[in-house]
Amino acid sequence: QVQLVESGGGSVQPGGSLRLSCAASGFTLGDHAIGWFRQAPGKEREGVACISDSGTNRHYEGSVEARFTISRDNAKNTVYLRMNDLKPEDTAVYYCAADPVCMGSRIDPRPGFHSWGQGTQVTVSS
């Protein structure tokens, strides 16, 4: 069964840090670009970062570019999202997905993709 599982979320104070993990099962994650997305209550899902299959190319949404870092360890079949200087507006459920469409700071799921996982909740509050 092809599956991506997100983990690493939690509750932190503003200025805090978290590292999210996206682990793959049932397929070789290293063959795919991977994107991180988030959905805040009452808002549309948005792309925040993506990384090419080799890790050479990375894209970030503008509000996170200076604070978030996407990376991957293909040997562990895992992609990470390091989030620093977290802000209340980063509060959301975070998801990962394979083969996103990444152009500049715009990150979208591939056309027709609907198989979102459970996601991992990130809450930033004082």
Tab-separated table of C-alpha atoms in Angstrom:
chain	number	residue	atom	x	y	z
A	1	GLN	CA	0.000	0.000	0.000
A	2	VAL	CA	1.414	3.364	-1.043
A	3	GLN	CA	1.324	5.726	1.876
A	4	LEU	CA	2.882	8.896	3.248
A	5	VAL	CA	2.655	9.424	6.996
A	6	GLU	CA	3.249	12.773	8.644
A	7	SER	CA	4.525	13.161	12.199
A	8	GLY	CA	6.350	15.562	14.492
A	9	GLY	CA	3.697	18.176	15.108
A	10	GLY	CA	2.928	19.645	18.493
A	11	SER	CA	2.218	22.766	20.486
A	12	VAL	CA	4.905	25.416	20.808
A	13	GLN	CA	5.170	29.032	21.821
A	14	PRO	CA	5.852	31.756	19.270
A	15	GLY	CA	9.502	31.681	18.297
A	16	GLY	CA	9.742	27.961	18.888
A	17	SER	CA	10.827	25.223	16.504
A	18	LEU	CA	9.561	21.883	15.290
A	19	ARG	CA	10.719	19.278	12.792
A	20	LEU	CA	8.077	17.438	10.841
A	21	SER	CA	8.696	14.098	9.155
A	22	CYS	CA	7.047	12.569	6.112
A	23	ALA	CA	7.732	8.850	5.933
A	24	ALA	CA	6.921	6.762	2.881
A	25	SER	CA	5.820	3.170	2.742
A	26	GLY	CA	4.989	1.048	-0.264
A	27	PHE	CA	7.089	3.089	-2.681
A	28	THR	CA	10.557	4.566	-3.091
A	29	LEU	CA	10.322	8.135	-1.920
A	30	GLY	CA	13.618	8.997	-3.606
A	31	ASP	CA	11.958	8.668	-7.020
A	32	HIS	CA	9.586	11.547	-6.267
A	33	ALA	CA	9.515	15.220	-5.509
A	34	ILE	CA	7.724	15.828	-2.217
A	35	GLY	CA	5.752	18.824	-1.031
A	36	TRP	CA	4.572	20.009	2.339
A	37	PHE	CA	1.146	21.610	2.580
A	38	ARG	CA	-0.886	23.039	5.423
A	39	GLN	CA	-4.481	23.835	6.161
A	40	ALA	CA	-5.520	26.241	8.883
A	41	PRO	CA	-9.070	26.257	10.271
A	42	GLY	CA	-11.444	27.909	7.845
A	43	LYS	CA	-8.780	28.323	5.167
A	44	GLU	CA	-7.832	26.620	1.945
A	45	ARG	CA	-4.953	24.173	1.937
A	46	GLU	CA	-1.739	25.855	0.795
A	47	GLY	CA	1.673	24.645	-0.252
A	48	VAL	CA	4.581	25.695	1.926
A	49	ALA	CA	7.635	23.878	0.575
A	50	CYS	CA	8.740	21.286	-1.924
A	51	ILE	CA	11.929	19.432	-2.745
A	52	SER	CA	12.997	17.648	-5.897
A	53	ASP	CA	13.672	13.912	-5.936
A	54	SER	CA	17.423	14.441	-5.657
A	55	GLY	CA	17.106	17.239	-3.116
A	56	THR	CA	18.837	19.689	-5.446
A	57	ASN	CA	15.889	22.026	-5.962
A	58	ARG	CA	13.746	23.501	-3.215
A	59	HIS	CA	10.866	25.932	-3.285
A	60	TYR	CA	9.188	27.825	-0.458
A	61	GLU	CA	6.050	29.856	-0.010
A	62	GLY	CA	7.028	33.445	0.673
A	63	SER	CA	5.969	33.720	4.312
A	64	VAL	CA	8.031	30.690	5.375
A	65	GLU	CA	11.085	30.969	3.132
A	66	ALA	CA	13.357	32.515	5.761
A	67	ARG	CA	12.138	30.223	8.555
A	68	PHE	CA	11.428	26.756	7.152
A	69	THR	CA	13.860	24.258	5.626
A	70	ILE	CA	12.817	21.210	3.647
A	71	SER	CA	15.259	18.323	3.390
A	72	ARG	CA	15.247	14.633	2.627
A	73	ASP	CA	17.035	11.437	3.529
A	74	ASN	CA	16.291	9.029	0.737
A	75	ALA	CA	18.083	6.226	2.551
A	76	LYS	CA	15.472	6.567	5.302
A	77	ASN	CA	12.634	7.144	2.828
A	78	THR	CA	11.790	10.336	4.712
A	79	VAL	CA	11.370	14.040	3.982
A	80	TYR	CA	11.637	16.625	6.747
A	81	LEU	CA	10.375	20.134	7.341
A	82	ARG	CA	12.349	22.086	9.888
A	83	MET	CA	10.315	25.041	11.130
A	84	ASN	CA	12.008	27.799	13.086
A	85	ASP	CA	10.685	31.050	14.556
A	86	LEU	CA	7.157	29.719	14.482
A	87	LYS	CA	4.322	32.227	14.482
A	88	PRO	CA	0.654	31.867	15.468
A	89	GLU	CA	-0.255	32.091	11.781
A	90	ASP	CA	1.686	28.864	11.187
A	91	THR	CA	-0.953	27.007	13.173
A	92	ALA	CA	-2.420	24.381	10.859
A	93	VAL	CA	-2.555	20.715	10.014
A	94	TYR	CA	0.493	19.898	7.910
A	95	TYR	CA	0.447	17.305	5.131
A	96	CYS	CA	2.957	15.909	2.688
A	97	ALA	CA	2.271	14.737	-0.831
A	98	ALA	CA	4.267	13.284	-3.703
A	99	ASP	CA	4.878	14.909	-7.068
A	100	PRO	CA	3.698	18.446	-6.360
A	101	VAL	CA	3.822	21.155	-8.997
A	102	CYS	CA	6.424	23.684	-7.853
A	103	MET	CA	7.105	26.959	-9.651
A	104	GLY	CA	8.866	29.715	-7.772
A	105	SER	CA	7.020	30.259	-4.531
A	106	ARG	CA	3.906	28.538	-5.790
A	107	ILE	CA	3.462	24.944	-4.640
A	108	ASP	CA	0.377	22.990	-5.687
A	109	PRO	CA	-0.602	19.337	-5.426
A	110	ARG	CA	-0.433	17.474	-8.708
A	111	PRO	CA	-3.650	17.708	-10.718
A	112	GLY	CA	-6.276	15.270	-9.530
A	113	PHE	CA	-4.555	14.491	-6.246
A	114	HIS	CA	-6.966	13.922	-3.382
A	115	SER	CA	-5.333	11.189	-1.262
A	116	TRP	CA	-4.320	13.297	1.690
A	117	GLY	CA	-3.114	11.528	4.815
A	118	GLN	CA	-4.018	12.302	8.401
A	119	GLY	CA	-1.552	15.145	8.649
A	120	THR	CA	0.121	16.388	11.798
A	121	GLN	CA	-1.200	19.271	13.887
A	122	VAL	CA	1.038	22.259	14.583
A	123	THR	CA	-0.230	24.771	17.130
A	124	VAL	CA	1.654	27.971	17.903
A	125	SER	CA	0.326	29.995	20.805
A	126	SER	CA	1.453	31.717	23.955
